[in-house]
PDB file of C-alpha atoms in Angstrom:
ATOM      1  CA  MET A   1     210.951 -63.723   6.054  1.00  0.00           C
ATOM      2  CA  THR A   2     207.410 -64.783   6.738  1.00  0.00           C
ATOM      3  CA  ASN A   3     205.505 -67.847   5.667  1.00  0.00           C
ATOM      4  CA  HIS A   4     201.907 -67.224   4.639  1.00  0.00           C
ATOM      5  CA  ILE A   5     198.994 -69.617   4.557  1.00  0.00           C
ATOM      6  CA  VAL A   6     196.612 -68.171   1.981  1.00  0.00           C
ATOM      7  CA  LEU A   7     193.001 -69.345   1.960  1.00  0.00           C
ATOM      8  CA  TYR A   8     191.030 -68.643  -1.188  1.00  0.00           C
ATOM      9  CA  GLU A   9     187.347 -68.165  -0.330  1.00  0.00           C
ATOM     10  CA  PRO A  10     187.249 -70.628   2.595  1.00  0.00           C
ATOM     11  CA  LEU A  11     183.808 -71.995   3.453  1.00  0.00           C
ATOM     12  CA  MET A  12     184.188 -73.845   6.742  1.00  0.00           C
ATOM     13  CA  PRO A  13     184.850 -71.786   9.862  1.00  0.00           C
ATOM     14  CA  ALA A  14     186.341 -74.672  11.856  1.00  0.00           C
ATOM     15  CA  ASN A  15     188.973 -75.287   9.158  1.00  0.00           C
ATOM     16  CA  THR A  16     189.959 -71.622   9.188  1.00  0.00           C
ATOM     17  CA  GLY A  17     190.104 -71.626  12.991  1.00  0.00           C
ATOM     18  CA  ASN A  18     192.338 -74.693  13.034  1.00  0.00           C
ATOM     19  CA  ILE A  19     194.576 -73.147  10.381  1.00  0.00           C
ATOM     20  CA  ALA A  20     194.778 -69.968  12.453  1.00  0.00           C
ATOM     21  CA  ARG A  21     196.034 -72.056  15.383  1.00  0.00           C
ATOM     22  CA  THR A  22     198.664 -73.612  13.083  1.00  0.00           C
ATOM     23  CA  CYS A  23     199.681 -70.097  12.044  1.00  0.00           C
ATOM     24  CA  ALA A  24     200.100 -69.145  15.704  1.00  0.00           C
ATOM     25  CA  ALA A  25     202.252 -72.245  16.264  1.00  0.00           C
ATOM     26  CA  THR A  26     204.494 -71.601  13.257  1.00  0.00           C
ATOM     27  CA  GLY A  27     204.573 -67.805  13.127  1.00  0.00           C
ATOM     28  CA  ALA A  28     202.880 -67.838   9.722  1.00  0.00           C
ATOM     29  CA  THR A  29     200.578 -65.079   8.516  1.00  0.00           C
ATOM     30  CA  LEU A  30     197.014 -66.067   7.605  1.00  0.00           C
ATOM     31  CA  ASP A  31     195.842 -64.413   4.385  1.00  0.00           C
ATOM     32  CA  LEU A  32     192.091 -64.648   3.741  1.00  0.00           C
ATOM     33  CA  ILE A  33     190.739 -63.992   0.251  1.00  0.00           C
ATOM     34  CA  TYR A  34     187.073 -62.920   0.150  1.00  0.00           C
ATOM     35  CA  PRO A  35     184.309 -63.806  -0.063  1.00  0.00           C
ATOM     36  CA  LEU A  36     184.348 -66.068   2.989  1.00  0.00           C
ATOM     37  CA  GLY A  37     181.604 -68.602   3.646  1.00  0.00           C
ATOM     38  CA  PHE A  38     181.219 -67.303   7.223  1.00  0.00           C
ATOM     39  CA  GLU A  39     181.759 -64.231   9.371  1.00  0.00           C
ATOM     40  CA  LEU A  40     185.122 -63.746  11.102  1.00  0.00           C
ATOM     41  CA  SER A  41     183.180 -63.580  14.360  1.00  0.00           C
ATOM     42  CA  ASP A  42     181.784 -67.111  13.828  1.00  0.00           C
ATOM     43  CA  ARG A  43     181.921 -68.967  17.143  1.00  0.00           C
ATOM     44  CA  ASN A  44     182.976 -72.263  15.500  1.00  0.00           C
ATOM     45  CA  MET A  45     185.981 -70.553  13.973  1.00  0.00           C
ATOM     46  CA  LYS A  46     186.846 -68.826  17.238  1.00  0.00           C
ATOM     47  CA  ARG A  47     186.515 -72.085  19.186  1.00  0.00           C
ATOM     48  CA  ALA A  48     188.761 -73.982  16.744  1.00  0.00           C
ATOM     49  CA  GLY A  49     191.437 -71.286  17.114  1.00  0.00           C
ATOM     50  CA  LEU A  50     191.130 -71.442  20.917  1.00  0.00           C
ATOM     51  CA  ASP A  51     192.800 -68.580  22.754  1.00  0.00           C
ATOM     52  CA  TYR A  52     195.562 -68.049  20.185  1.00  0.00           C
ATOM     53  CA  TRP A  53     193.878 -65.302  18.155  1.00  0.00           C
ATOM     54  CA  ASP A  54     196.123 -62.584  19.582  1.00  0.00           C
ATOM     55  CA  ASN A  55     199.105 -64.492  18.159  1.00  0.00           C
ATOM     56  CA  VAL A  56     197.826 -64.670  14.577  1.00  0.00           C
ATOM     57  CA  ASN A  57     198.507 -62.029  11.961  1.00  0.00           C
ATOM     58  CA  ILE A  58     195.446 -62.062   9.700  1.00  0.00           C
ATOM     59  CA  VAL A  59     195.504 -60.146   6.418  1.00  0.00           C
ATOM     60  CA  GLU A  60     192.230 -59.799   4.537  1.00  0.00           C
ATOM     61  CA  HIS A  61     192.010 -59.375   0.754  1.00  0.00           C
ATOM     62  CA  ASP A  62     188.901 -58.293  -1.157  1.00  0.00           C
ATOM     63  CA  ASP A  63     189.490 -60.843  -3.922  1.00  0.00           C
ATOM     64  CA  LEU A  64     192.172 -62.850  -5.717  1.00  0.00           C
ATOM     65  CA  ASN A  65     193.365 -59.861  -7.767  1.00  0.00           C
ATOM     66  CA  ALA A  66     193.748 -57.749  -4.629  1.00  0.00           C
ATOM     67  CA  PHE A  67     195.832 -60.510  -3.019  1.00  0.00           C
ATOM     68  CA  MET A  68     198.037 -60.925  -6.094  1.00  0.00           C
ATOM     69  CA  ALA A  69     198.661 -57.170  -6.148  1.00  0.00           C
ATOM     70  CA  THR A  70     200.290 -57.440  -2.695  1.00  0.00           C
ATOM     71  CA  LEU A  71     202.944 -59.949  -3.801  1.00  0.00           C
ATOM     72  CA  PRO A  72     206.405 -58.549  -4.513  1.00  0.00           C
ATOM     73  CA  SER A  73     206.779 -61.418  -7.040  1.00  0.00           C
ATOM     74  CA  THR A  74     205.283 -64.835  -7.661  1.00  0.00           C
ATOM     75  CA  GLU A  75     208.617 -66.629  -7.252  1.00  0.00           C
ATOM     76  CA  HIS A  76     207.624 -68.043  -3.854  1.00  0.00           C
ATOM     77  CA  LEU A  77     203.912 -68.534  -4.523  1.00  0.00           C
ATOM     78  CA  TYR A  78     202.839 -72.166  -4.205  1.00  0.00           C
ATOM     79  CA  LEU A  79     199.391 -73.432  -5.146  1.00  0.00           C
ATOM     80  CA  ILE A  80     198.495 -76.562  -3.230  1.00  0.00           C
ATOM     81  CA  THR A  81     196.307 -78.802  -5.356  1.00  0.00           C
ATOM     82  CA  LYS A  82     195.881 -82.443  -6.236  1.00  0.00           C
ATOM     83  CA  PHE A  83     196.299 -81.475  -9.899  1.00  0.00           C
ATOM     84  CA  SER A  84     200.084 -81.354 -10.124  1.00  0.00           C
ATOM     85  CA  ASP A  85     202.969 -83.639 -10.944  1.00  0.00           C
ATOM     86  CA  LEU A  86     205.187 -81.790  -8.453  1.00  0.00           C
ATOM     87  CA  ILE A  87     205.250 -83.075  -4.873  1.00  0.00           C
ATOM     88  CA  TYR A  88     205.500 -80.537  -2.058  1.00  0.00           C
ATOM     89  CA  THR A  89     208.505 -82.256  -0.426  1.00  0.00           C
ATOM     90  CA  ASP A  90     210.509 -81.897  -3.646  1.00  0.00           C
ATOM     91  CA  GLN A  91     210.212 -78.103  -3.503  1.00  0.00           C
ATOM     92  CA  ASP A  92     212.934 -75.992  -1.876  1.00  0.00           C
ATOM     93  CA  PHE A  93     211.392 -73.670   0.736  1.00  0.00           C
ATOM     94  CA  SER A  94     214.713 -72.922   2.479  1.00  0.00           C
ATOM     95  CA  ASP A  95     215.138 -69.347   1.180  1.00  0.00           C
ATOM     96  CA  THR A  96     214.768 -67.345   4.385  1.00  0.00           C
ATOM     97  CA  ALA A  97     215.321 -63.995   2.667  1.00  0.00           C
ATOM     98  CA  SER A  98     211.879 -64.071   1.014  1.00  0.00           C
ATOM     99  CA  ASP A  99     208.281 -64.568   2.078  1.00  0.00           C
ATOM    100  CA  HIS A 100     206.640 -67.835   1.011  1.00  0.00           C
ATOM    101  CA  TYR A 101     202.940 -67.984   0.116  1.00  0.00           C
ATOM    102  CA  PHE A 102     201.123 -71.332   0.329  1.00  0.00           C
ATOM    103  CA  MET A 103     197.717 -70.946  -1.298  1.00  0.00           C
ATOM    104  CA  PHE A 104     194.844 -73.355  -0.666  1.00  0.00           C
ATOM    105  CA  GLY A 105     191.529 -73.397  -2.491  1.00  0.00           C
ATOM    106  CA  LYS A 106     187.942 -73.415  -1.383  1.00  0.00           C
ATOM    107  CA  GLU A 107     186.956 -76.672   0.314  1.00  0.00           C
ATOM    108  CA  THR A 108     184.392 -77.592  -2.359  1.00  0.00           C
ATOM    109  CA  THR A 109     185.975 -76.467  -5.625  1.00  0.00           C
ATOM    110  CA  GLY A 110     189.613 -75.659  -4.916  1.00  0.00           C
ATOM    111  CA  LEU A 111     191.410 -72.862  -6.738  1.00  0.00           C
ATOM    112  CA  PRO A 112     190.089 -71.382  -9.994  1.00  0.00           C
ATOM    113  CA  GLU A 113     191.150 -73.574 -12.908  1.00  0.00           C
ATOM    114  CA  ASP A 114     192.352 -70.676 -15.082  1.00  0.00           C
ATOM    115  CA  PHE A 115     194.451 -69.342 -12.190  1.00  0.00           C
ATOM    116  CA  MET A 116     196.048 -72.768 -11.651  1.00  0.00           C
ATOM    117  CA  HIS A 117     196.736 -73.043 -15.377  1.00  0.00           C
ATOM    118  CA  GLN A 118     198.390 -69.600 -15.380  1.00  0.00           C
ATOM    119  CA  TYR A 119     200.626 -70.643 -12.459  1.00  0.00           C
ATOM    120  CA  ARG A 120     200.921 -74.365 -13.266  1.00  0.00           C
ATOM    121  CA  ASP A 121     204.665 -74.317 -12.511  1.00  0.00           C
ATOM    122  CA  HIS A 122     203.783 -73.219  -8.964  1.00  0.00           C
ATOM    123  CA  CYS A 123     201.355 -76.083  -8.279  1.00  0.00           C
ATOM    124  CA  LEU A 124     202.316 -78.679  -5.673  1.00  0.00           C
ATOM    125  CA  ARG A 125     200.494 -81.723  -4.378  1.00  0.00           C
ATOM    126  CA  ILE A 126     200.507 -84.053  -1.413  1.00  0.00           C
ATOM    127  CA  PRO A 127     200.527 -87.713  -2.518  1.00  0.00           C
ATOM    128  CA  MET A 128     197.486 -89.737  -1.475  1.00  0.00           C
ATOM    129  CA  THR A 129     195.502 -92.748  -2.615  1.00  0.00           C
ATOM    130  CA  ASP A 130     192.700 -92.519  -5.122  1.00  0.00           C
ATOM    131  CA  LYS A 131     190.232 -93.530  -2.374  1.00  0.00           C
ATOM    132  CA  VAL A 132     189.471 -89.917  -1.348  1.00  0.00           C
ATOM    133  CA  ARG A 133     188.803 -86.738  -3.324  1.00  0.00           C
ATOM    134  CA  ALA A 134     190.867 -84.519  -1.042  1.00  0.00           C
ATOM    135  CA  LEU A 135     192.446 -84.217   2.373  1.00  0.00           C
ATOM    136  CA  ASN A 136     190.961 -81.924   5.008  1.00  0.00           C
ATOM    137  CA  LEU A 137     192.024 -78.316   4.366  1.00  0.00           C
ATOM    138  CA  ALA A 138     193.382 -77.727   7.878  1.00  0.00           C
ATOM    139  CA  ASN A 139     195.400 -80.948   7.771  1.00  0.00           C
ATOM    140  CA  THR A 140     196.783 -80.108   4.345  1.00  0.00           C
ATOM    141  CA  ALA A 141     197.852 -76.637   5.460  1.00  0.00           C
ATOM    142  CA  ALA A 142     199.601 -78.106   8.514  1.00  0.00           C
ATOM    143  CA  ILE A 143     201.444 -80.709   6.438  1.00  0.00           C
ATOM    144  CA  VAL A 144     202.775 -78.115   3.992  1.00  0.00           C
ATOM    145  CA  ILE A 145     203.667 -75.352   6.461  1.00  0.00           C
ATOM    146  CA  TYR A 146     205.564 -77.754   8.697  1.00  0.00           C
ATOM    147  CA  GLU A 147     207.586 -78.996   5.726  1.00  0.00           C
ATOM    148  CA  ALA A 148     208.475 -75.377   4.968  1.00  0.00           C
ATOM    149  CA  VAL A 149     209.540 -74.552   8.535  1.00  0.00           C
ATOM    150  CA  ARG A 150     211.478 -77.828   8.728  1.00  0.00           C
ATOM    151  CA  GLN A 151     213.430 -76.862   5.623  1.00  0.00           C
ATOM    152  CA  GLN A 152     213.981 -73.415   7.170  1.00  0.00           C
ATOM    153  CA  GLY A 153     215.574 -75.028  10.221  1.00  0.00           C
ATOM    154  CA  PHE A 154     212.527 -74.352  12.422  1.00  0.00           C
ATOM    155  CA  ALA A 155     213.696 -70.722  12.590  1.00  0.00           C
ATOM    156  CA  GLY A 156     211.991 -68.915  15.453  1.00  0.00           C
ATOM    157  CA  LEU A 157     210.304 -72.073  16.744  1.00  0.00           C
ATOM    158  CA  GLU A 158     210.920 -73.870  20.000  1.00  0.00           C
ATOM    159  CA  GLU A 159     212.644 -77.128  19.050  1.00  0.00           C
ATOM    160  CA  HIS A 160     212.922 -78.449  22.606  1.00  0.00           C
ATOM    161  CA  HIS A 161     210.212 -77.874  25.127  1.00  0.00           C
ATOM    162  CA  VAL A 162     211.379 -77.251  28.665  1.00  0.00           C
ATOM    163  CA  TYR A 163     209.077 -78.980  31.125  1.00  0.00           C
ATOM    164  CA  PRO A 164     208.071 -76.845  34.083  1.00  0.00           C
ATOM    165  CA  HIS A 165     208.554 -79.635  36.621  1.00  0.00           C
ATOM    166  CA  ASP A 166     211.398 -81.982  37.438  1.00  0.00           C
ATOM    167  CA  LYS A 167     209.040 -84.994  37.304  1.00  0.00           C
ATOM    168  CA  TRP A 168     209.966 -85.563  33.646  1.00  0.00           C
ATOM    169  CA  LYS A 169     213.650 -86.086  34.375  1.00  0.00           C
TER     170      LYS A 169
END
């Protein structure tokens, strides 16, 4: 089982770099749906991801249809949007026999409206006040992926960090 953070046409390289670092920390795959608003060699993206790039599995897709064609089913496809009555914490992500795909839209316009309508039963939201239009994309991805790995018992993640020195005892 693999969790996937799927970015639909991301525009901001620093967001994608930060999300890549979150993928490295959680073992998630980063799926990028073209076109991107930057080059993968962008130094802002590379800087945000620090030196973790070797630990990130990045899968590139030519467009939304090409991405959808790679899914074995849409059962575990989740569209993260503020336009949903379903809250992400109410969803069961504990199935460790299947991959889970958490799709996030473009920073400026989100996911295509017709696509969200087609998969409206797969839409999830993070509650927030009406004082902001949206949360930062990298923060949103981190919130959702960590809920998924929590429900999956933090499988494959280090739950207790062993300090290298006795000074912490």
